PDB file of C-alpha atoms in Angstrom:
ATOM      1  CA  UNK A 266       0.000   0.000   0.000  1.00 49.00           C
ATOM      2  CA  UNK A 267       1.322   3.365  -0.876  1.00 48.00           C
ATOM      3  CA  UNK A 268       0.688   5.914   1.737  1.00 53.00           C
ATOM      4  CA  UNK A 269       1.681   9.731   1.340  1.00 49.00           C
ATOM      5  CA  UNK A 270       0.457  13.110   2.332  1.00 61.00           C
ATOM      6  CA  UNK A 271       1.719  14.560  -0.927  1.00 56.00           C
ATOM      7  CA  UNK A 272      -1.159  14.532  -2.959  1.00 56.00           C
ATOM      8  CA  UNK A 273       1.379  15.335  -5.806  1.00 62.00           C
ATOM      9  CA  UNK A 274       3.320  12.088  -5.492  1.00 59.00           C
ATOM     10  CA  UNK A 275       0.134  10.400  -5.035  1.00 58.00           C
ATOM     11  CA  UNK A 276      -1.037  12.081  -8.377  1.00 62.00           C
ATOM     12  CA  UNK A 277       2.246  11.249 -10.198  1.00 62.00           C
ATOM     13  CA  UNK A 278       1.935   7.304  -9.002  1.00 58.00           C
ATOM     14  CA  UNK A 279      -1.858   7.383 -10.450  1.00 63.00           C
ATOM     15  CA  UNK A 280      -0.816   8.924 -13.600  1.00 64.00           C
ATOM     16  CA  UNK A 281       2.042   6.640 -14.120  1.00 67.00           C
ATOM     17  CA  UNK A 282      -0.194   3.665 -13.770  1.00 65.00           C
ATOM     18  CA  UNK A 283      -2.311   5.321 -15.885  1.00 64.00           C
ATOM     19  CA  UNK A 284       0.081   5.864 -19.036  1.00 66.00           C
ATOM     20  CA  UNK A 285       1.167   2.054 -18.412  1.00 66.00           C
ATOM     21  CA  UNK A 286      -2.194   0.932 -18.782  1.00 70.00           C
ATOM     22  CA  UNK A 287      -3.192   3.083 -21.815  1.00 80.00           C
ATOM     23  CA  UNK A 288       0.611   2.208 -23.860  1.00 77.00           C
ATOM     24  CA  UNK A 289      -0.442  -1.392 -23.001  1.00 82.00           C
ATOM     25  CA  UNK A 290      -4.454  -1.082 -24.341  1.00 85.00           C
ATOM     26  CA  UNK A 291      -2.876   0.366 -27.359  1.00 86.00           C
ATOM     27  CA  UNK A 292      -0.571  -2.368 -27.952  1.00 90.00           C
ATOM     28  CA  UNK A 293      -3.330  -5.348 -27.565  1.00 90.00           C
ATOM     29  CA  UNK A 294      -5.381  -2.972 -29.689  1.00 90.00           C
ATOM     30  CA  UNK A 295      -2.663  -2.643 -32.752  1.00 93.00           C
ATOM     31  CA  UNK A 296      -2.380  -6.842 -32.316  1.00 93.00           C
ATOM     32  CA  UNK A 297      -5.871  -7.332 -32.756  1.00 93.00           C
ATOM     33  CA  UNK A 298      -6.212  -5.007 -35.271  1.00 94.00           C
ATOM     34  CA  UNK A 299      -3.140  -6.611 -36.892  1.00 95.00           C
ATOM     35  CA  UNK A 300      -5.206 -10.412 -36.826  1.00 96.00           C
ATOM     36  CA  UNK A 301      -8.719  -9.073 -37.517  1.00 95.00           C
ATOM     37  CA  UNK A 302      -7.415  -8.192 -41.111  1.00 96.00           C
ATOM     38  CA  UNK A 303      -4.960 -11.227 -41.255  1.00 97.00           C
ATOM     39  CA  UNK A 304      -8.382 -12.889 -40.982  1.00 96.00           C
ATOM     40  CA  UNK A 305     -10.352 -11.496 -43.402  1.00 96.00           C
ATOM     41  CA  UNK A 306      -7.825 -11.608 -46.061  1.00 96.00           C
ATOM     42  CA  UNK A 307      -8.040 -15.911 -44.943  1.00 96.00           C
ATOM     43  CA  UNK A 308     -11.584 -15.979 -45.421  1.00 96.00           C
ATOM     44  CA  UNK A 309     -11.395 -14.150 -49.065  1.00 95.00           C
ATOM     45  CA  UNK A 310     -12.826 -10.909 -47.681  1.00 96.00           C
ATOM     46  CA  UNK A 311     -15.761 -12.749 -45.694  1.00 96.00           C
ATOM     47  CA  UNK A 312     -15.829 -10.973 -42.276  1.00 95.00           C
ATOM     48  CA  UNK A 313     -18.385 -12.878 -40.964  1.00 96.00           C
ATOM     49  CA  UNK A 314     -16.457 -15.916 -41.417  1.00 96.00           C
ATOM     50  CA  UNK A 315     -13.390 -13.892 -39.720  1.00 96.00           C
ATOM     51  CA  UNK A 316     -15.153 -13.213 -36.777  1.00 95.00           C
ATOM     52  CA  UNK A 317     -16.906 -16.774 -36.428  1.00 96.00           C
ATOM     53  CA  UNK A 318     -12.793 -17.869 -36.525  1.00 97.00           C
ATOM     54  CA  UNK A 319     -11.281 -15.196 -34.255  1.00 96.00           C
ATOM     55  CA  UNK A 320     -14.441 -16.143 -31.203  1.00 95.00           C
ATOM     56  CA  UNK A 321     -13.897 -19.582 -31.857  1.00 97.00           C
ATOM     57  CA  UNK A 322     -12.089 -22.067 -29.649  1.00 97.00           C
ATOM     58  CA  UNK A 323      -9.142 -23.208 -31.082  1.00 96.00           C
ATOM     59  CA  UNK A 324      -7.369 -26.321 -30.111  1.00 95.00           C
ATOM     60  CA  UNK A 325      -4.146 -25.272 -31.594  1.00 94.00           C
ATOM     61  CA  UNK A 326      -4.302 -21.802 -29.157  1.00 96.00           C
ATOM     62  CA  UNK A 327      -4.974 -24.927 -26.159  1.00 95.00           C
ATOM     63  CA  UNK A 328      -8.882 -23.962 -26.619  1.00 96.00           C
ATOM     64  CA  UNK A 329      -8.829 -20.007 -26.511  1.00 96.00           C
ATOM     65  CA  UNK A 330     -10.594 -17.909 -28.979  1.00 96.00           C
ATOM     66  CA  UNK A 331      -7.869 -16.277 -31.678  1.00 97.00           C
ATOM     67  CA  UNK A 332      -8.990 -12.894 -30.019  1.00 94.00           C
ATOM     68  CA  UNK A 333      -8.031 -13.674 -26.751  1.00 94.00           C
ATOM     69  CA  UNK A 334      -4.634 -15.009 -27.677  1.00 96.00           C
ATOM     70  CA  UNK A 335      -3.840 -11.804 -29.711  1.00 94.00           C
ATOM     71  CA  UNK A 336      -4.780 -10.077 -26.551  1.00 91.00           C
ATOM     72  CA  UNK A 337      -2.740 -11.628 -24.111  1.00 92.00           C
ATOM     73  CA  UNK A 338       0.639 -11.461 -25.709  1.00 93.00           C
ATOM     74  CA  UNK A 339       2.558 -10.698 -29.396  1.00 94.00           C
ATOM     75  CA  UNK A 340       3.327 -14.622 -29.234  1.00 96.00           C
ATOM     76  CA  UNK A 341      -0.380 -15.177 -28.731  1.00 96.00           C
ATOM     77  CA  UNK A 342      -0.898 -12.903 -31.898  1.00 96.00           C
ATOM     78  CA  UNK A 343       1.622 -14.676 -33.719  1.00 97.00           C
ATOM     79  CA  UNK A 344       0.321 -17.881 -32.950  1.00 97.00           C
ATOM     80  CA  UNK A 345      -2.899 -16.866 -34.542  1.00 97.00           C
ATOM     81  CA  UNK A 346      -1.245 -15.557 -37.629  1.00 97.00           C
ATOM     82  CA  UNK A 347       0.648 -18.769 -38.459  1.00 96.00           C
ATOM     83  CA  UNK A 348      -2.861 -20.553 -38.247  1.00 96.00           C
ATOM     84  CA  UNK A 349      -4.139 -17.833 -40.640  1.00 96.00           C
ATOM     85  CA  UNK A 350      -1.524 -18.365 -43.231  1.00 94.00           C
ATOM     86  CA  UNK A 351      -2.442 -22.108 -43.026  1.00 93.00           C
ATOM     87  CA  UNK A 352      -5.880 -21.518 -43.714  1.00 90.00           C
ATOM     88  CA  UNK A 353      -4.891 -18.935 -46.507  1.00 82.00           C
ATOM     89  CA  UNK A 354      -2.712 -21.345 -48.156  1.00 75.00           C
ATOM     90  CA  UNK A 355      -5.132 -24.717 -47.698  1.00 66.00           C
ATOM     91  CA  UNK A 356      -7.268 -25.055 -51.429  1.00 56.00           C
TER      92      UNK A 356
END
């Protein structure tokens, strides 16, 4: 527990958290950005089909949804990309 009477420190410790949490939203939101079209270009242009993938379980991603991986971590994302090219290169 932090405990201060400085209400500046305390401000500067809030806003610090702060900017970690926002870099960190904008990261997961670049990687999931970075899948959703990786998925659409798979499914020919068919975003319905994208989404149906990326909310789907996948046993290859031990039974998350493609979303959630790309969430979590840029090996998560990367993960789901390799199963994209797959499906982009299968006839």
């Amino acid at each position: 527990m932090l405990e201060t009477r400085d209400s500046g420190l305390l401000g500067a410790y809030i806003l610090k958290g702060f900017r970690i949490a926002t870099a960190e939203a904008v990261i997961q939101r670049e990687r999931v950005a970075r899948v959703r079209r990786a998925a659409i270009k798979a499914f020919d242009g068919d975003e319905d089909r994208a989404e149906d993938f990326l909310r789907s379980r996948q046993g290859e991603l031990g039974g998350r949804p493609p979303l959630r991986a790309a969430v979590s971590s840029d090996d998560g994302a990367e993960a789901v990309l390799r199963i994209l090219s797959q499906i982009r290169g299968s006839p």
